[in-house]
């Protein structure tokens, strides 16, 4: 009898401990799948950007979902590794259900409002670098879920449905070829003409208020137009069509939102006139928005308060609902400047070798440098490369190029190493304390801001290409190959572009401040 009692007690103990374990396990059973919608996405060991990167996944890869937390999803990787990814970069498909619909803004910056109308308050601004879950629609407006979990309304005709090739605009329709005798008049002060029917296409030219355009065809909410020798695409809600289009292609009646600009950098000056010599009437902070009253040259005239106006440089803000002037402003800053980009190492000098993935420093130096070169050339600068292929160039040759061409700036691009594998971050080196230090500080801030890597500050460096170089010169160390997480990131195309953009913006800001 005692033996039976002992067996029953033992069985109860086993059940007590096993049932909760089984319950916990069931919570991590796959509850659907996710498909990656960006070229490269970090997988982290926790549900926030503060957690460590443990792997990376690529576009169109699909993984089982284990659980969700806020705007993060835990997935199961091929090697049974579990990790967290950001939900706004994936398409989710629940078990037994259809996939969620994600939408992306068609403009660089778009207002999110508390209700489905421009009369509602702006609660947030979103960019076309992110996608958002579409919750519902009301008329021409779409309700979306923001990254912080809040909900808001955006203009549906300014959003693109990720799940289809067409825009989410209710009025998007088939292509109309050659509508006879159709013309349009430009509404805004300046309007971009693009190479294709979307804001992602390059700007082919600009037209001004009152200009008459000949309509060649229509595709969705975009018109292919011609004026003199200029031909390209314009958004049809920013022009007035003078003659009716055929009945099978009605003209959308969407009103444009009020034109605004958004401040991108802390301490941006709003001035009394369209010039850096004009007095400062207010210092604006990051994220502040102002209604645009007009454009004068490279400057926006903005409403500061109900009875005060000011001017802000167009090349240091983002514009919404009005043509941007960034390119013209950039060209005025870098026109006539000669920049020498120096990709470190090369040929039989591989530089550092990543201990985890075997990354060759010479190759990633060149990739970032080539992207930086393209950005600088597009902005009007003359660019010299110390090497544009995998070949060895001596340190003296690099300095000689700088001296012989009397360059305005010498930018050496490198990636760092350390005996301590935990050390990570960005460093920009200078040799002289004057202008070299100013340029290094400016580049350092911009690279940190765009890459998100740790800020190890600009600092003195006794390097040959800096010490022996009488020209303005800095050396950028864009992360540590000896740190596993950074070596993974340094090998991605996204990082190459972010690092190049950071250096580019630093150069641009330095010369802009010196004008």
PDB file of N, CA and C in Angstrom, residues 10-49:
ATOM      1  N   UNK A  10       4.752  10.384  -6.625  1.00  0.00           N
ATOM      2  CA  UNK A  10       5.786  10.649  -7.641  1.00  0.00           C
ATOM      3  C   UNK A  10       5.147  11.081  -8.957  1.00  0.00           C
ATOM      4  N   UNK A  11       4.034  10.415  -9.346  1.00  0.00           N
ATOM      5  CA  UNK A  11       3.349  10.764 -10.588  1.00  0.00           C
ATOM      6  C   UNK A  11       2.803  12.186 -10.538  1.00  0.00           C
ATOM      7  N   UNK A  12       2.227  12.571  -9.381  1.00  0.00           N
ATOM      8  CA  UNK A  12       1.707  13.933  -9.231  1.00  0.00           C
ATOM      9  C   UNK A  12       2.811  14.974  -9.358  1.00  0.00           C
ATOM     10  N   UNK A  13       3.972  14.692  -8.753  1.00  0.00           N
ATOM     11  CA  UNK A  13       5.105  15.624  -8.843  1.00  0.00           C
ATOM     12  C   UNK A  13       5.538  15.823 -10.284  1.00  0.00           C
ATOM     13  N   UNK A  14       5.615  14.693 -11.016  1.00  0.00           N
ATOM     14  CA  UNK A  14       6.018  14.773 -12.429  1.00  0.00           C
ATOM     15  C   UNK A  14       5.033  15.628 -13.228  1.00  0.00           C
ATOM     16  N   UNK A  15       3.729  15.400 -12.985  1.00  0.00           N
ATOM     17  CA  UNK A  15       2.707  16.166 -13.713  1.00  0.00           C
ATOM     18  C   UNK A  15       2.780  17.654 -13.391  1.00  0.00           C
ATOM     19  N   UNK A  16       3.030  17.962 -12.113  1.00  0.00           N
ATOM     20  CA  UNK A  16       3.097  19.364 -11.688  1.00  0.00           C
ATOM     21  C   UNK A  16       4.201  20.108 -12.440  1.00  0.00           C
ATOM     22  N   UNK A  17       5.353  19.443 -12.614  1.00  0.00           N
ATOM     23  CA  UNK A  17       6.491  20.117 -13.260  1.00  0.00           C
ATOM     24  C   UNK A  17       6.427  20.063 -14.787  1.00  0.00           C
ATOM     25  N   UNK A  18       5.811  19.047 -15.335  1.00  0.00           N
ATOM     26  CA  UNK A  18       5.793  18.886 -16.787  1.00  0.00           C
ATOM     27  C   UNK A  18       4.746  19.735 -17.472  1.00  0.00           C
ATOM     28  N   UNK A  19       3.574  19.877 -16.836  1.00  0.00           N
ATOM     29  CA  UNK A  19       2.490  20.621 -17.488  1.00  0.00           C
ATOM     30  C   UNK A  19       2.873  22.072 -17.765  1.00  0.00           C
ATOM     31  N   UNK A  20       3.454  22.819 -16.773  1.00  0.00           N
ATOM     32  CA  UNK A  20       3.868  24.183 -17.096  1.00  0.00           C
ATOM     33  C   UNK A  20       4.898  24.219 -18.197  1.00  0.00           C
ATOM     34  N   UNK A  21       5.819  23.246 -18.204  1.00  0.00           N
ATOM     35  CA  UNK A  21       6.850  23.227 -19.243  1.00  0.00           C
ATOM     36  C   UNK A  21       6.224  23.066 -20.607  1.00  0.00           C
ATOM     37  N   UNK A  22       5.209  22.190 -20.698  1.00  0.00           N
ATOM     38  CA  UNK A  22       4.540  22.005 -21.974  1.00  0.00           C
ATOM     39  C   UNK A  22       3.813  23.259 -22.406  1.00  0.00           C
ATOM     40  N   UNK A  23       3.246  23.972 -21.420  1.00  0.00           N
ATOM     41  CA  UNK A  23       2.532  25.214 -21.729  1.00  0.00           C
ATOM     42  C   UNK A  23       3.469  26.260 -22.294  1.00  0.00           C
ATOM     43  N   UNK A  24       4.641  26.411 -21.652  1.00  0.00           N
ATOM     44  CA  UNK A  24       5.615  27.396 -22.124  1.00  0.00           C
ATOM     45  C   UNK A  24       6.055  27.073 -23.536  1.00  0.00           C
ATOM     46  N   UNK A  25       6.292  25.784 -23.800  1.00  0.00           N
ATOM     47  CA  UNK A  25       6.753  25.391 -25.116  1.00  0.00           C
ATOM     48  C   UNK A  25       5.723  25.733 -26.185  1.00  0.00           C
ATOM     49  N   UNK A  26       4.452  25.584 -25.866  1.00  0.00           N
ATOM     50  CA  UNK A  26       3.417  25.854 -26.852  1.00  0.00           C
ATOM     51  C   UNK A  26       3.377  27.310 -27.239  1.00  0.00           C
ATOM     52  N   UNK A  27       3.842  28.216 -26.356  1.00  0.00           N
ATOM     53  CA  UNK A  27       3.840  29.640 -26.677  1.00  0.00           C
ATOM     54  C   UNK A  27       4.846  29.985 -27.758  1.00  0.00           C
ATOM     55  N   UNK A  28       5.845  29.112 -27.954  1.00  0.00           N
ATOM     56  CA  UNK A  28       6.860  29.406 -28.952  1.00  0.00           C
ATOM     57  C   UNK A  28       6.658  28.611 -30.232  1.00  0.00           C
ATOM     58  N   UNK A  29       5.546  27.883 -30.333  1.00  0.00           N
ATOM     59  CA  UNK A  29       5.269  27.186 -31.575  1.00  0.00           C
ATOM     60  C   UNK A  29       5.066  28.208 -32.691  1.00  0.00           C
ATOM     61  N   UNK A  30       5.571  27.936 -33.894  1.00  0.00           N
ATOM     62  CA  UNK A  30       5.397  28.874 -35.001  1.00  0.00           C
ATOM     63  C   UNK A  30       3.935  29.215 -35.233  1.00  0.00           C
ATOM     64  N   UNK A  31       3.621  30.509 -35.322  1.00  0.00           N
ATOM     65  CA  UNK A  31       2.236  30.954 -35.506  1.00  0.00           C
ATOM     66  C   UNK A  31       2.078  31.674 -36.831  1.00  0.00           C
ATOM     67  N   UNK A  32       2.875  31.305 -37.826  1.00  0.00           N
ATOM     68  CA  UNK A  32       2.836  31.948 -39.113  1.00  0.00           C
ATOM     69  C   UNK A  32       4.248  32.136 -39.631  1.00  0.00           C
ATOM     70  N   UNK A  33       4.379  32.938 -40.675  1.00  0.00           N
ATOM     71  CA  UNK A  33       5.694  33.194 -41.261  1.00  0.00           C
ATOM     72  C   UNK A  33       5.866  34.676 -41.556  1.00  0.00           C
ATOM     73  N   UNK A  34       7.117  35.076 -41.716  1.00  0.00           N
ATOM     74  CA  UNK A  34       7.420  36.430 -42.162  1.00  0.00           C
ATOM     75  C   UNK A  34       8.339  36.342 -43.374  1.00  0.00           C
ATOM     76  N   UNK A  35       8.160  37.274 -44.287  1.00  0.00           N
ATOM     77  CA  UNK A  35       9.044  37.393 -45.453  1.00  0.00           C
ATOM     78  C   UNK A  35       9.745  38.737 -45.389  1.00  0.00           C
ATOM     79  N   UNK A  36      11.056  38.744 -45.524  1.00  0.00           N
ATOM     80  CA  UNK A  36      11.858  39.970 -45.413  1.00  0.00           C
ATOM     81  C   UNK A  36      11.624  40.841 -46.633  1.00  0.00           C
ATOM     82  N   UNK A  37      11.359  42.145 -46.427  1.00  0.00           N
ATOM     83  CA  UNK A  37      11.031  43.059 -47.529  1.00  0.00           C
ATOM     84  C   UNK A  37      12.116  44.089 -47.802  1.00  0.00           C
ATOM     85  N   UNK A  38      13.250  44.019 -47.099  1.00  0.00           N
ATOM     86  CA  UNK A  38      14.367  44.932 -47.355  1.00  0.00           C
ATOM     87  C   UNK A  38      15.581  44.107 -47.740  1.00  0.00           C
ATOM     88  N   UNK A  39      16.596  44.760 -48.352  1.00  0.00           N
ATOM     89  CA  UNK A  39      17.745  44.027 -48.877  1.00  0.00           C
ATOM     90  C   UNK A  39      18.515  43.290 -47.796  1.00  0.00           C
ATOM     91  N   UNK A  40      18.614  43.882 -46.612  1.00  0.00           N
ATOM     92  CA  UNK A  40      19.346  43.250 -45.503  1.00  0.00           C
ATOM     93  C   UNK A  40      18.726  43.711 -44.195  1.00  0.00           C
ATOM     94  N   UNK A  41      18.547  42.788 -43.261  1.00  0.00           N
ATOM     95  CA  UNK A  41      17.886  43.113 -42.002  1.00  0.00           C
ATOM     96  C   UNK A  41      18.619  42.450 -40.845  1.00  0.00           C
ATOM     97  N   UNK A  42      18.904  43.241 -39.807  1.00  0.00           N
ATOM     98  CA  UNK A  42      19.584  42.721 -38.627  1.00  0.00           C
ATOM     99  C   UNK A  42      18.658  41.838 -37.794  1.00  0.00           C
ATOM    100  N   UNK A  43      19.200  40.746 -37.285  1.00  0.00           N
ATOM    101  CA  UNK A  43      18.512  39.893 -36.316  1.00  0.00           C
ATOM    102  C   UNK A  43      19.185  40.119 -34.973  1.00  0.00           C
ATOM    103  N   UNK A  44      18.406  40.455 -33.949  1.00  0.00           N
ATOM    104  CA  UNK A  44      18.962  40.830 -32.658  1.00  0.00           C
ATOM    105  C   UNK A  44      18.583  39.824 -31.570  1.00  0.00           C
ATOM    106  N   UNK A  45      19.309  39.876 -30.447  1.00  0.00           N
ATOM    107  CA  UNK A  45      19.041  38.943 -29.364  1.00  0.00           C
ATOM    108  C   UNK A  45      17.960  39.423 -28.402  1.00  0.00           C
ATOM    109  N   UNK A  46      17.305  40.520 -28.719  1.00  0.00           N
ATOM    110  CA  UNK A  46      16.201  41.043 -27.935  1.00  0.00           C
ATOM    111  C   UNK A  46      15.318  41.934 -28.783  1.00  0.00           C
ATOM    112  N   UNK A  47      14.170  42.318 -28.223  1.00  0.00           N
ATOM    113  CA  UNK A  47      13.158  43.041 -28.993  1.00  0.00           C
ATOM    114  C   UNK A  47      13.332  44.558 -28.902  1.00  0.00           C
ATOM    115  N   UNK A  48      14.493  45.063 -29.319  1.00  0.00           N
ATOM    116  CA  UNK A  48      14.708  46.506 -29.438  1.00  0.00           C
ATOM    117  C   UNK A  48      16.013  46.753 -30.185  1.00  0.00           C
ATOM    118  N   UNK A  49      16.191  47.982 -30.653  1.00  0.00           N
ATOM    119  CA  UNK A  49      17.410  48.352 -31.375  1.00  0.00           C
ATOM    120  C   UNK A  49      18.632  48.368 -30.464  1.00  0.00           C
TER     121      UNK A  49
END
